[in-house]
Amino acid sequence: MKLTGRIGIIGGTFNPIHLGHLMIAEMAQETYELDRVIFVPAYHPPHKHDDVIDAQYRYEMTAAAVMDNPKFTISDVEFKREGPSYTVDTIKYFRSQYGEDKEYYFIAGTDTIQDLPNWKYIHELLSLCHFIGAVRPDGSAAIEKIIEYFGDLGRERIHLLEVPLMQLSATDLRQRLRTKRSVRYMIPKAVVQYIAQHDIYKK
Ligand code: ATP
């Protein structure tokens, strides 16, 4: 198997992880021939926001979701830091782990790409990694404006990826779980089992 030296990273709250996340990671892996895609669950301070469950659960659900794909893996780098993480630090960490000679691609939905102008150290981050913006069916597809906002750096580093549109969000799925509606075929089977076993997303 030929290696390209390209590494994908997908960060998120993953509260819980769903097929929308896995699908954009798969499409990015295929299109950019990424050697691997690393899922990075974000740390979230306990009790800060009632709707985000403990990082340990989110980490274990994400691990269960990526287990059956040899190109997918998980990292605890943000969740172990136990404080707010800037993506720039996470990318620097992976660059030190896997090498400065590799190319790094941060995979995100277009709603995240829309928000990039507000990110801390965004210019430094754009010099360290590429962004793949997977179109999300929430009206946030106008990323050309964002690319133009960053000028040459944007044109070089931010890439729009057309993917099958999946109208899934963790917010809606939490609502379904709370009201005991089905999440089958929206959340991976192993994660549905994990949620039942750990009795989470009840309130
Ligand atoms: P919430 O509803 O709780 O805000 P979410 O479903 O947006 O959660 P996150 O963990 O915040 O999930 O998302 C991680 C990344 O995956 C983000 O960049 C987000 O834009 C992207 N993403 C999530 N769902 C989809 C989807 N259905 N299609 C494309 N991208 C998605």
mmCIF file of N, CA and C and ligand atoms in Angstrom, residues 10-14 18 20-21 24 108-112 134-137 166 168-171 174, ligand 1:
data_model
loop_
_atom_site.group_PDB
_atom_site.id
_atom_site.type_symbol
_atom_site.label_atom_id
_atom_site.label_comp_id
_atom_site.label_asym_id
_atom_site.label_seq_id
_atom_site.Cartn_x
_atom_site.Cartn_y
_atom_site.Cartn_z
ATOM 1 N N ILE A 10 -9.905 14.997 12.530
ATOM 2 C CA ILE A 10 -11.263 15.532 12.679
ATOM 3 C C ILE A 10 -11.530 15.759 14.159
ATOM 4 N N GLY A 11 -11.732 17.012 14.502
ATOM 5 C CA GLY A 11 -12.002 17.358 15.889
ATOM 6 C C GLY A 11 -13.488 17.608 16.066
ATOM 7 N N GLY A 12 -13.981 17.358 17.245
ATOM 8 C CA GLY A 12 -15.387 17.629 17.503
ATOM 9 C C GLY A 12 -15.734 17.316 18.934
ATOM 10 N N THR A 13 -16.939 17.678 19.303
ATOM 11 C CA THR A 13 -17.401 17.334 20.641
ATOM 12 C C THR A 13 -17.798 15.860 20.665
ATOM 13 N N PHE A 14 -18.316 15.391 19.533
ATOM 14 C CA PHE A 14 -18.743 13.990 19.389
ATOM 15 C C PHE A 14 -19.664 13.596 20.551
ATOM 16 N N HIS A 18 -21.728 10.526 15.296
ATOM 17 C CA HIS A 18 -22.808 10.001 14.442
ATOM 18 C C HIS A 18 -22.302 9.750 13.023
ATOM 19 N N GLY A 20 -22.786 11.223 10.295
ATOM 20 C CA GLY A 20 -22.343 12.422 9.568
ATOM 21 C C GLY A 20 -20.840 12.628 9.750
ATOM 22 N N HIS A 21 -20.351 12.465 10.974
ATOM 23 C CA HIS A 21 -18.910 12.619 11.244
ATOM 24 C C HIS A 21 -18.112 11.563 10.490
ATOM 25 N N ILE A 24 -18.061 12.143 6.596
ATOM 26 C CA ILE A 24 -17.168 13.191 6.054
ATOM 27 C C ILE A 24 -15.699 12.763 6.201
ATOM 28 N N ALA A 108 -13.638 19.275 8.537
ATOM 29 C CA ALA A 108 -14.700 19.935 9.312
ATOM 30 C C ALA A 108 -15.928 20.134 8.439
ATOM 31 N N GLY A 109 -17.064 20.318 9.074
ATOM 32 C CA GLY A 109 -18.270 20.680 8.345
ATOM 33 C C GLY A 109 -18.214 22.159 7.994
ATOM 34 N N THR A 110 -19.033 22.572 7.044
ATOM 35 C CA THR A 110 -18.939 23.958 6.580
ATOM 36 C C THR A 110 -19.325 24.962 7.668
ATOM 37 N N ASP A 111 -20.104 24.547 8.666
ATOM 38 C CA ASP A 111 -20.436 25.483 9.756
ATOM 39 C C ASP A 111 -19.171 25.840 10.539
ATOM 40 N N THR A 112 -18.286 24.860 10.713
ATOM 41 C CA THR A 112 -17.010 25.112 11.397
ATOM 42 C C THR A 112 -16.125 26.018 10.532
ATOM 43 N N ALA A 134 -16.389 20.039 4.480
ATOM 44 C CA ALA A 134 -17.410 19.155 3.912
ATOM 45 C C ALA A 134 -18.765 19.862 4.001
ATOM 46 N N VAL A 135 -19.439 19.956 2.883
ATOM 47 C CA VAL A 135 -20.696 20.708 2.834
ATOM 48 C C VAL A 135 -21.736 20.074 3.755
ATOM 49 N N ARG A 136 -22.334 20.911 4.574
ATOM 50 C CA ARG A 136 -23.338 20.446 5.546
ATOM 51 C C ARG A 136 -24.674 21.075 5.178
ATOM 52 N N PRO A 137 -25.756 20.307 5.211
ATOM 53 C CA PRO A 137 -27.045 20.839 4.728
ATOM 54 C C PRO A 137 -27.715 21.803 5.698
ATOM 55 N N MET A 166 -26.017 14.905 4.670
ATOM 56 C CA MET A 166 -26.685 14.138 5.730
ATOM 57 C C MET A 166 -27.204 15.103 6.780
ATOM 58 N N LEU A 168 -27.916 15.332 9.778
ATOM 59 C CA LEU A 168 -27.776 14.754 11.110
ATOM 60 C C LEU A 168 -27.002 15.740 11.966
ATOM 61 N N SER A 169 -27.453 15.909 13.195
ATOM 62 C CA SER A 169 -26.643 16.701 14.135
ATOM 63 C C SER A 169 -26.749 16.032 15.500
ATOM 64 N N ALA A 170 -25.687 16.155 16.269
ATOM 65 C CA ALA A 170 -25.676 15.552 17.600
ATOM 66 C C ALA A 170 -26.794 16.140 18.464
ATOM 67 N N THR A 171 -27.083 17.414 18.275
ATOM 68 C CA THR A 171 -28.166 18.056 19.052
ATOM 69 C C THR A 171 -29.485 17.324 18.813
ATOM 70 N N ARG A 174 -29.389 13.802 20.388
ATOM 71 C CA ARG A 174 -29.579 13.807 21.852
ATOM 72 C C ARG A 174 -31.058 13.947 22.178
HETATM 73 P P1 ATP B 1 -23.925 19.578 17.925
HETATM 74 O O1 ATP B 1 -25.252 19.403 17.237
HETATM 75 O O2 ATP B 1 -23.904 19.087 19.343
HETATM 76 O O3 ATP B 1 -23.364 20.982 17.754
HETATM 77 P P2 ATP B 1 -22.469 18.314 15.706
HETATM 78 O O4 ATP B 1 -23.374 17.281 15.138
HETATM 79 O O5 ATP B 1 -22.301 19.611 14.953
HETATM 80 O O6 ATP B 1 -22.884 18.601 17.213
HETATM 81 P P3 ATP B 1 -19.611 18.199 16.348
HETATM 82 O O7 ATP B 1 -18.971 17.190 17.235
HETATM 83 O O8 ATP B 1 -19.691 19.591 16.822
HETATM 84 O O9 ATP B 1 -21.087 17.618 15.966
HETATM 85 O O10 ATP B 1 -18.997 18.167 14.880
HETATM 86 C C1 ATP B 1 -17.656 17.871 14.560
HETATM 87 C C2 ATP B 1 -17.441 18.274 13.105
HETATM 88 O O11 ATP B 1 -18.284 17.505 12.219
HETATM 89 C C3 ATP B 1 -17.808 19.749 12.850
HETATM 90 O O12 ATP B 1 -16.807 20.318 12.012
HETATM 91 C C4 ATP B 1 -19.154 19.669 12.132
HETATM 92 O O13 ATP B 1 -19.332 20.743 11.235
HETATM 93 C C5 ATP B 1 -19.039 18.360 11.372
HETATM 94 N N1 ATP B 1 -20.352 17.734 11.136
HETATM 95 C C6 ATP B 1 -21.211 17.289 12.080
HETATM 96 N N2 ATP B 1 -22.311 16.763 11.514
HETATM 97 C C7 ATP B 1 -22.163 16.860 10.168
HETATM 98 C C8 ATP B 1 -22.987 16.505 9.025
HETATM 99 N N3 ATP B 1 -24.195 15.935 9.193
HETATM 100 N N4 ATP B 1 -22.495 16.760 7.786
HETATM 101 C C9 ATP B 1 -21.267 17.354 7.633
HETATM 102 N N5 ATP B 1 -20.461 17.719 8.665
HETATM 103 C C10 ATP B 1 -20.886 17.490 9.910
#
